[in-house]
Each structure stands twice: as C-alpha cells, then as structure tokens.
Coordinates of C-alpha atoms in Angstrom, one line a residue:
M1 CA -36.2 81.1 97.6
S2 CA -39.6 80.1 96.1
M3 CA -41.5 80.2 92.9
R4 CA -44.0 82.9 91.8
S5 CA -46.6 83.6 94.6
S6 CA -49.3 86.0 95.4
A7 CA -46.5 88.5 96.4
T8 CA -45.8 89.0 92.7
K9 CA -49.2 90.8 92.4
Q10 CA -47.8 93.5 94.7
W11 CA -45.1 94.5 92.1
H12 CA -45.3 97.8 90.5
T13 CA -44.2 98.7 87.0
C14 CA -43.5 102.3 85.8
K15 CA -40.9 104.4 84.1
L16 CA -37.6 104.7 85.9
V17 CA -38.0 108.5 86.3
E18 CA -41.3 108.0 88.1
A19 CA -39.9 105.4 90.4
V20 CA -37.0 107.6 91.6
G21 CA -39.2 110.7 92.1
G22 CA -38.8 112.8 89.0
P23 CA -36.3 114.1 86.4
R24 CA -34.0 115.8 89.0
N25 CA -33.0 112.3 90.1
V26 CA -31.9 111.1 86.6
V27 CA -29.2 113.5 85.4
G28 CA -26.6 113.5 82.7
G29 CA -23.1 115.0 82.2
P30 CA -22.4 118.5 80.9
F31 CA -22.4 119.6 77.3
G32 CA -18.9 119.1 75.7
S33 CA -17.9 122.8 75.9
N34 CA -18.8 123.1 79.6
L35 CA -16.1 120.6 80.7
V36 CA -12.8 120.5 78.8
T37 CA -9.3 119.3 79.6
A38 CA -8.3 122.8 80.6
D39 CA -10.7 122.6 83.5
Y40 CA -8.8 119.8 85.2
V41 CA -6.7 120.6 88.3
S42 CA -4.5 118.5 90.5
S43 CA -7.0 118.1 93.3
G44 CA -10.6 119.1 94.1
V45 CA -13.9 117.5 93.0
P46 CA -13.4 114.1 91.1
V47 CA -14.8 113.7 87.6
I48 CA -16.4 110.3 86.9
R49 CA -15.3 109.1 83.4
G50 CA -15.6 105.7 81.7
T51 CA -12.2 104.7 83.1
N52 CA -13.6 105.0 86.6
M53 CA -16.4 102.5 86.0
K54 CA -16.2 99.2 88.0
R55 CA -12.6 99.8 88.9
T56 CA -13.1 98.4 92.4
G57 CA -15.8 95.7 92.1
R58 CA -19.3 97.3 91.8
F59 CA -18.0 100.8 92.7
V60 CA -16.7 103.8 90.9
G61 CA -12.9 104.1 91.5
G62 CA -9.5 104.2 90.0
E63 CA -7.5 107.3 89.0
F64 CA -9.6 110.4 88.8
V65 CA -9.2 113.8 87.2
F66 CA -10.4 116.8 89.2
V67 CA -12.1 120.1 88.8
S68 CA -12.1 123.0 91.3
E69 CA -14.9 123.5 93.8
E70 CA -15.8 126.6 91.8
K71 CA -16.1 124.7 88.6
A72 CA -18.1 121.9 90.3
K73 CA -20.6 124.5 91.6
Q74 CA -21.1 125.7 88.0
L75 CA -21.8 122.1 87.0
E76 CA -24.1 121.5 90.0
S77 CA -26.8 120.0 87.7
N78 CA -24.3 117.4 86.6
A79 CA -23.3 116.3 90.1
A80 CA -23.3 112.7 91.4
L81 CA -23.5 111.9 95.1
P82 CA -22.5 108.8 97.2
G83 CA -25.1 106.1 96.6
D84 CA -26.0 107.2 93.1
I85 CA -25.9 104.7 90.3
I86 CA -23.8 105.6 87.3
V87 CA -24.8 104.4 83.8
T88 CA -22.6 104.9 80.8
Q89 CA -24.2 107.0 78.1
R90 CA -21.8 106.4 75.2
G91 CA -18.8 104.2 74.5
T92 CA -18.8 100.9 76.4
M93 CA -22.5 100.5 76.7
G94 CA -23.9 98.5 79.7
Q95 CA -21.4 99.7 82.3
V96 CA -23.0 100.4 85.6
S97 CA -21.4 101.3 88.9
I98 CA -22.3 102.6 92.4
V99 CA -20.8 105.9 93.8
P100 CA -19.1 104.8 97.1
Q101 CA -19.8 106.5 100.4
N102 CA -16.1 107.5 100.7
P103 CA -13.7 109.2 100.2
Y104 CA -15.3 112.0 98.3
P105 CA -18.6 113.9 99.3
H106 CA -19.6 114.6 95.7
Y107 CA -18.5 114.2 92.1
V108 CA -19.0 115.7 88.7
L109 CA -20.2 113.5 85.8
S110 CA -18.3 113.5 82.5
Q111 CA -20.1 113.9 79.2
S112 CA -20.4 110.2 78.8
Q113 CA -22.0 109.3 82.1
M114 CA -25.5 109.6 83.6
A115 CA -26.5 109.3 87.3
V116 CA -29.7 107.9 88.9
R117 CA -30.5 108.8 92.5
A118 CA -32.7 106.4 94.4
K119 CA -32.3 107.9 97.9
G120 CA -35.7 108.9 99.3
S121 CA -37.7 107.1 96.6
E122 CA -39.6 103.9 96.3
L123 CA -36.4 102.1 95.1
D124 CA -33.7 100.6 97.2
P125 CA -30.3 101.8 95.7
E126 CA -28.9 98.3 95.7
Y127 CA -32.0 96.9 94.0
L128 CA -31.7 99.7 91.4
Y129 CA -28.1 98.8 90.8
Q130 CA -28.9 95.1 90.2
F131 CA -31.8 96.1 87.9
L132 CA -29.6 98.4 85.8
S133 CA -27.0 95.6 85.6
S134 CA -29.5 93.0 84.5
A135 CA -30.3 91.4 81.1
V136 CA -33.8 93.0 81.4
F137 CA -32.3 96.5 81.3
E138 CA -29.6 95.4 78.8
R139 CA -32.3 94.3 76.3
Y140 CA -34.0 97.7 76.6
I141 CA -30.7 99.4 76.0
N142 CA -29.9 97.2 72.9
I143 CA -33.3 98.0 71.4
S144 CA -33.1 101.7 72.3
T145 CA -29.4 102.5 71.5
I146 CA -29.0 105.3 69.0
Q147 CA -26.6 103.9 66.3
T148 CA -25.7 107.2 64.7
G149 CA -21.9 107.8 65.1
L150 CA -20.7 106.3 68.4
P151 CA -23.6 104.1 69.8
H152 CA -25.2 105.8 72.7
I153 CA -28.4 106.4 74.7
N154 CA -29.7 109.7 76.0
L155 CA -31.3 111.0 79.2
T156 CA -34.8 110.6 77.9
L157 CA -34.3 106.9 77.0
L158 CA -32.8 106.3 80.5
R159 CA -35.7 108.1 82.2
D160 CA -38.3 106.2 80.2
A161 CA -36.8 102.8 80.9
P162 CA -39.5 100.5 82.3
I163 CA -38.8 99.0 85.7
S164 CA -40.7 96.6 87.9
F165 CA -40.2 96.4 91.6
P166 CA -41.8 94.9 94.8
Q167 CA -42.2 96.5 98.2
T168 CA -39.0 97.8 99.8
Q169 CA -38.2 94.8 102.2
L170 CA -38.4 92.4 99.3
Q171 CA -36.2 94.7 97.2
R172 CA -33.6 94.5 99.9
R173 CA -33.7 90.8 100.1
I174 CA -33.4 90.4 96.4
A175 CA -30.4 92.8 96.3
E176 CA -28.7 91.0 99.2
T177 CA -29.1 87.6 97.5
L178 CA -27.6 89.0 94.3
R179 CA -24.8 90.8 96.2
N180 CA -23.6 87.4 97.5
W181 CA -22.9 86.4 93.9
D182 CA -21.2 89.8 93.3
D183 CA -19.0 89.2 96.3
G184 CA -18.0 85.8 95.0
I185 CA -17.2 87.1 91.5
E186 CA -15.2 90.0 93.0
K187 CA -13.1 87.7 95.1
I188 CA -12.2 85.6 92.1
D189 CA -11.5 88.8 90.0
R190 CA -9.1 89.9 92.7
L191 CA -7.4 86.5 92.7
I192 CA -7.1 86.5 88.9
A193 CA -5.6 90.0 89.0
A194 CA -3.0 89.0 91.7
K195 CA -2.1 85.8 89.8
G196 CA -1.9 87.8 86.6
I197 CA 0.6 90.2 88.2
A198 CA 2.7 87.4 89.5
F199 CA 2.6 85.6 86.2
D200 CA 3.7 88.7 84.3
H201 CA 6.6 89.1 86.7
W202 CA 7.8 85.5 86.3
S203 CA 7.2 85.5 82.6
R204 CA 9.4 88.5 82.1
G205 CA 12.1 87.0 84.4
L206 CA 12.2 83.6 82.7
L207 CA 12.0 84.9 79.2
S208 CA 14.8 87.4 79.7
G209 CA 17.1 85.0 81.5
R210 CA 16.9 86.8 84.8
Y211 CA 15.4 83.6 86.4
R212 CA 16.6 80.2 85.3
I213 CA 15.0 76.7 85.7
G214 CA 17.3 73.8 86.5
R215 CA 20.3 74.9 84.5
R216 CA 23.6 76.5 85.5
R217 CA 23.6 80.1 84.4
T218 CA 25.2 80.7 81.0
N219 CA 24.9 83.5 78.6
W220 CA 22.2 83.2 75.9
P221 CA 23.2 84.1 72.4
S222 CA 21.5 87.1 70.8
V223 CA 19.7 86.4 67.5
A224 CA 17.3 88.3 65.2
L225 CA 13.9 86.8 65.0
T226 CA 14.2 86.4 61.2
E227 CA 17.3 84.1 61.8
V228 CA 15.1 81.5 63.6
A229 CA 11.8 82.0 61.7
L230 CA 10.6 81.8 58.1
E231 CA 8.0 83.9 56.3
V232 CA 4.9 82.0 55.1
T233 CA 4.0 82.8 51.5
A234 CA 2.0 79.7 50.4
R235 CA -1.3 80.6 48.8
N236 CA -4.6 78.7 48.6
G237 CA -4.3 78.6 44.8
S238 CA -6.3 75.4 44.3
N239 CA -9.0 76.6 46.8
R240 CA -8.5 73.3 48.7
I241 CA -9.3 75.1 51.9
G242 CA -12.8 76.6 52.2
I243 CA -14.4 79.6 53.7
D244 CA -14.9 78.0 57.2
A245 CA -11.1 78.2 57.7
V246 CA -10.8 81.9 56.9
M247 CA -9.5 83.7 60.0
G248 CA -8.9 87.2 61.2
V249 CA -6.6 88.2 64.1
N250 CA -8.1 89.6 67.2
K251 CA -5.9 91.2 70.0
L252 CA -7.9 89.5 72.8
H253 CA -9.2 86.3 71.2
G254 CA -6.5 85.3 68.8
M255 CA -7.4 83.7 65.5
I256 CA -11.1 83.8 65.0
P257 CA -13.4 83.3 62.0
M258 CA -13.4 86.3 59.7
K259 CA -16.7 88.1 59.3
E260 CA -18.4 87.3 56.0
H261 CA -18.7 90.9 54.8
V262 CA -14.9 91.3 55.2
R263 CA -13.6 88.2 53.5
A264 CA -13.2 88.1 49.7
A265 CA -15.3 85.8 47.4
D266 CA -12.1 84.4 45.8
L267 CA -9.9 82.7 48.4
S268 CA -7.1 81.7 46.0
R269 CA -4.8 84.5 47.1
Y270 CA -5.3 83.9 50.8
K271 CA -2.2 82.7 52.7
I272 CA -2.1 79.2 54.3
V273 CA -1.1 79.2 57.9
R274 CA -0.2 75.9 59.4
P275 CA -0.8 74.8 63.0
E276 CA 1.5 76.7 65.5
A277 CA 2.4 79.4 62.9
F278 CA 1.8 83.1 63.5
A279 CA 0.0 85.8 61.6
Y280 CA -0.7 89.5 61.9
N281 CA -2.1 92.5 60.1
P282 CA 1.0 94.7 59.4
M283 CA -1.0 97.8 60.2
R284 CA -2.2 96.6 63.6
L285 CA 0.8 94.7 65.0
N286 CA 1.9 97.9 66.9
I287 CA -1.3 97.6 69.0
G288 CA -0.7 93.9 69.8
S289 CA -2.7 92.1 67.2
I290 CA -0.8 88.9 66.5
A291 CA -2.0 85.4 67.0
Q292 CA -0.8 81.8 66.8
N293 CA -2.8 79.2 64.9
S294 CA -4.0 76.9 67.7
H295 CA -6.9 75.3 65.7
G296 CA -4.9 72.1 65.0
H297 CA -5.4 72.4 61.2
D298 CA -4.4 74.7 58.3
V299 CA -6.3 78.0 58.2
L300 CA -6.4 80.9 55.8
V301 CA -5.6 84.6 56.4
S302 CA -5.9 87.6 54.3
P303 CA -3.3 88.1 51.6
D304 CA -2.5 91.4 53.2
Y305 CA -1.4 89.7 56.4
V306 CA 2.1 88.7 57.4
A307 CA 2.5 85.0 58.4
F308 CA 5.6 83.2 59.6
E309 CA 6.7 80.0 61.3
T310 CA 9.5 79.5 63.8
D311 CA 12.3 77.0 63.3
S312 CA 11.4 74.6 66.1
D313 CA 15.0 73.3 66.2
A314 CA 16.1 76.8 67.4
L315 CA 12.9 78.6 68.6
L316 CA 9.9 76.6 69.9
P317 CA 6.6 78.1 68.7
A318 CA 5.2 77.9 72.2
Y319 CA 8.2 79.8 73.6
F320 CA 7.7 82.6 71.1
D321 CA 3.9 82.6 71.9
H322 CA 4.8 83.4 75.5
L323 CA 7.5 85.9 74.5
R324 CA 5.2 87.9 72.2
R325 CA 2.8 88.5 75.2
T326 CA 5.5 90.4 77.2
S327 CA 6.8 93.9 77.4
I328 CA 9.9 92.6 75.7
W329 CA 7.9 92.3 72.5
S330 CA 5.5 95.2 73.0
R331 CA 8.4 97.6 73.3
F332 CA 9.7 96.5 70.0
V333 CA 6.5 96.7 68.0
K334 CA 5.8 100.2 69.3
C335 CA 9.0 101.4 67.8
A336 CA 9.2 99.2 64.7
G337 CA 7.9 99.6 61.2
S338 CA 7.5 102.5 58.8
G339 CA 4.8 104.8 57.4
G340 CA 3.0 108.0 58.2
V341 CA -0.3 107.9 60.1
R342 CA -0.7 104.1 59.8
I343 CA 2.5 102.3 60.8
R344 CA 3.2 99.1 58.9
I345 CA 5.4 96.4 60.2
Y346 CA 6.3 93.8 57.6
Y347 CA 8.2 90.5 57.9
E348 CA 11.6 92.1 57.0
D349 CA 11.1 94.6 59.9
L350 CA 11.2 91.6 62.3
R351 CA 14.9 91.3 61.8
D352 CA 15.2 94.3 64.2
F353 CA 13.7 92.2 67.0
V354 CA 16.7 90.7 68.7
L355 CA 16.1 88.2 71.5
D356 CA 18.4 86.4 73.9
L357 CA 17.7 82.7 73.0
P358 CA 18.2 79.8 75.5
P359 CA 18.8 76.3 74.3
V360 CA 15.7 74.4 73.2
D361 CA 15.6 72.1 76.2
E362 CA 15.6 75.1 78.5
Q363 CA 12.9 76.8 76.3
A364 CA 10.8 73.6 76.9
R365 CA 11.1 73.9 80.7
I366 CA 10.2 77.6 80.6
V367 CA 7.1 76.8 78.4
E368 CA 6.0 74.1 80.8
A369 CA 6.2 76.4 83.8
L370 CA 4.4 79.3 82.0
D371 CA 1.8 77.0 80.6
M372 CA 1.0 75.8 84.1
G373 CA 0.6 79.4 85.3
R374 CA -1.7 80.2 82.4
R375 CA -3.8 77.1 83.1
E376 CA -4.2 78.2 86.8
I377 CA -5.5 81.6 85.6
A378 CA -7.8 80.0 83.0
V379 CA -9.4 77.7 85.7
L380 CA -10.2 80.8 87.8
E381 CA -11.6 82.6 84.8
R382 CA -13.9 79.7 84.1
Q383 CA -15.1 79.7 87.7
R384 CA -15.7 83.5 87.5
D385 CA -17.7 83.0 84.2
A386 CA -19.7 80.2 85.7
L387 CA -20.7 82.4 88.7
A388 CA -21.5 85.3 86.4
K389 CA -23.7 83.0 84.3
Q390 CA -25.5 81.7 87.4
K391 CA -26.0 85.3 88.6
R392 CA -27.5 86.4 85.3
G393 CA -30.0 83.5 85.4
L394 CA -30.9 84.3 89.0
M395 CA -31.4 88.0 88.1
Q396 CA -33.8 87.1 85.4
K397 CA -35.9 85.2 87.9
L398 CA -35.7 87.6 90.9
L399 CA -36.0 90.9 89.1
T400 CA -39.2 89.9 87.2
G401 CA -40.9 88.3 90.2
E402 CA -40.8 84.8 88.8
W403 CA -39.0 83.7 91.9
T404 CA -39.2 85.4 95.3
V405 CA -36.9 85.5 98.3
S406 CA -38.3 84.4 101.6
A407 CA -37.3 86.4 104.7
P408 CA -35.8 84.6 107.6
K409 CA -38.5 83.5 110.1
S410 CA -37.3 86.0 112.7
Q411 CA -37.5 88.8 110.2
E412 CA -40.9 87.7 109.1
A413 CA -42.1 87.9 112.7
A414 CA -40.7 91.4 113.1
E415 CA -42.4 92.5 109.9

C-alpha cells in the first residue's frame, strides 16, 4: 500500500448512473399498490425487504417472503439479480448488501429498496459495494436525505450520486483489501452471535434454577417483586442535582443523558435515582425500556418515570439486572399493565411479577458467572468495533485515491 501517486490522475469521477451504464442499471421497488401482502405466496420469487439486508455478512439473506413467477414478471422493472448491490431507500438509511449468486436466480425489490447493477460496466461490483458502504457515500446520503415523513432518498438522488473510481484492476485490488477487513468483522460477528446464544441459554437456566452453581438443589421460594423492592419517590426539590444528571432510558443503551428539548426547565419534580436503582417509562416498559443506574452517582429521571430499588438483603440489584434481560421478564411485561392503545405499567403492577428467588449467596455466584459471560462478549464487541473503525479509515484513503494498493510483482509483470 502506498501514498498518492501518478496513478491517482487516472481516476474518473462521474454520476453513479453514468458509471454503471444508464438508468436501467439503477432501479427501485414498485409503487405501493403494485406489491401488497395479498401478493405473497408460500414459494416462488423472493422479495428483498429491509429485514433481508446484511443478514449473512455482506449479503442479502434471512427469511424471505415470495411472489409467484407471474407476479414477478409483472414487476420485471423492479427485479434484482445476483451480483446487484441493494441500497435501502427508506427506513434504516445506509444499509447496503450484495445479492448472492445462490440459491435464487432472481428477486423482486420491495418498495423500500433500490438496486444498482455494475455487471458489464466500468465498475467492479465489489468495488461498488465498498463505495456504497463508505463514509464518502454516507455523507452524500446525509446531505441529500429527504426529511419529510419517514427519512428517505429517491431513485434520482441515488443515480446522481458522485463516484470516483480507478481502472478496473486497481478497483479489484482495493475491493480485495477491504474485503479482508469485512471477513475479519464477519468472523467476530459470528462468534458474538454464537456466544450470545450460549449466554442466553445459561442465563435462563441459572436464573430459573434449572442449573445450579455449587449448591445442593433446594426449592427456591416464590416472591412478588414488590416484596423485595421499594418504589423510589424522592424528588429533586432543592435542585441540588443539575441538568447534567438528567437521564432518559434507552432500550439498547440504558440510562443516557436526556435530550435538552425533552427535559423541563424546572427539575424540582424530577425523581432522584441512586446508584444501582432502576427506572423506566411506564408507557414503554412493555417494549423493554428499563435501565439500571450504573453511573456511580445519583441521577434524575422524569417525574413521569417509575423508579425502584431492590432490597439487597433479599434481591441483589445485579441479579435483577440480569433477570430483567431474559424471557422470564419479557413475558411478564408483555402481559402486564393497563390502558387502551398505550399500555401503562406502574410500580403496583410489578406485584404480579413473581420470581423464584435463591439465597443471596447463590445469587452472588450466579451474578459472577453471568458477568463473566457478558465481559467475554463485550471484549469481542470492542474488537469488532476496532476493526470496523480501522476499515472506515482505510476506505476513506483507498476510495478517494489518497492511498493506492500495489499489485503483487507477479501480477504487475502479467499486466
């Protein structure tokens, strides 16, 4: 790999639609009324939807819905073929996948996907995939995204995207270099997924008493959560805690700073949540939004939130933090609460969550084992993130011509 050289002068910049040979090679999905749920059949031609993007590494995959061959023929202008690059038009922006060579000979695009076909053009398909996955293209998308309603781009914006590329042999070397990083990231992703499945299995087994650690099997007493927990009602009346400690609850990231436009100017009614206590929005608990205060100091949550602490002499906070991540808890919150369209689950509703509770010393051993499992997965996730960051930096250099990839000497001689 070397720095910018005279080879950079041979790069060409144009619109994507020009690089792939015209509009027929950049196509979108059908209009909404042309593909509806009633068109789906048990087998036939697969439909590429958002749920199929990057399900197996770089490739389209996962569970498909199908349309008949007759329906696919009607949607011929919305077809995708093996080797095409699929770009999400609306929804989760920035998703890019390759259509694999097998097992299907052709596909139909959903309304939310677009396809770019590089075969027979100046662009190598793998190079095109890397470009459409890059921060260079991402910046163009961010600037161009139509914010009306659900954020989206359209076919014209995709066709007009500027792309720079060198001669074909160098495109292939760049793509091969970046694919090495992809392979490393995918291997770690598979390992994370496998360890996650194993962790979930052992977590359910240990927290339900099916598996035991270093203790002769005895029955655990059944208790309601409210018997071993206490609702938190203390308010920030003196305003001793400032705006930097105001937290919201995020399903994936836990307690995170609340956005400025959401929090109130007067914090006196906000609830004080001590370290290791829990909080949740009563209207969002049924989708899993609950978090523990892991910040090591008191934080504030909205007065509309429910907050509670566990009695550590009976229920270790760390034990409940593991328990609330399992299907044992999720089954409860899906059925609990009251209300019409928006279900609300208040503290008093938690009395209906009955758990089989082991002695505190056994809880501590279970927590130690599960914490170790979590740490192993966290190490792998950091490795994956580090590789992804390295790759993004490398893409910036290679896909702009700032760095170039030298061919092996044997290949240079052949060329």
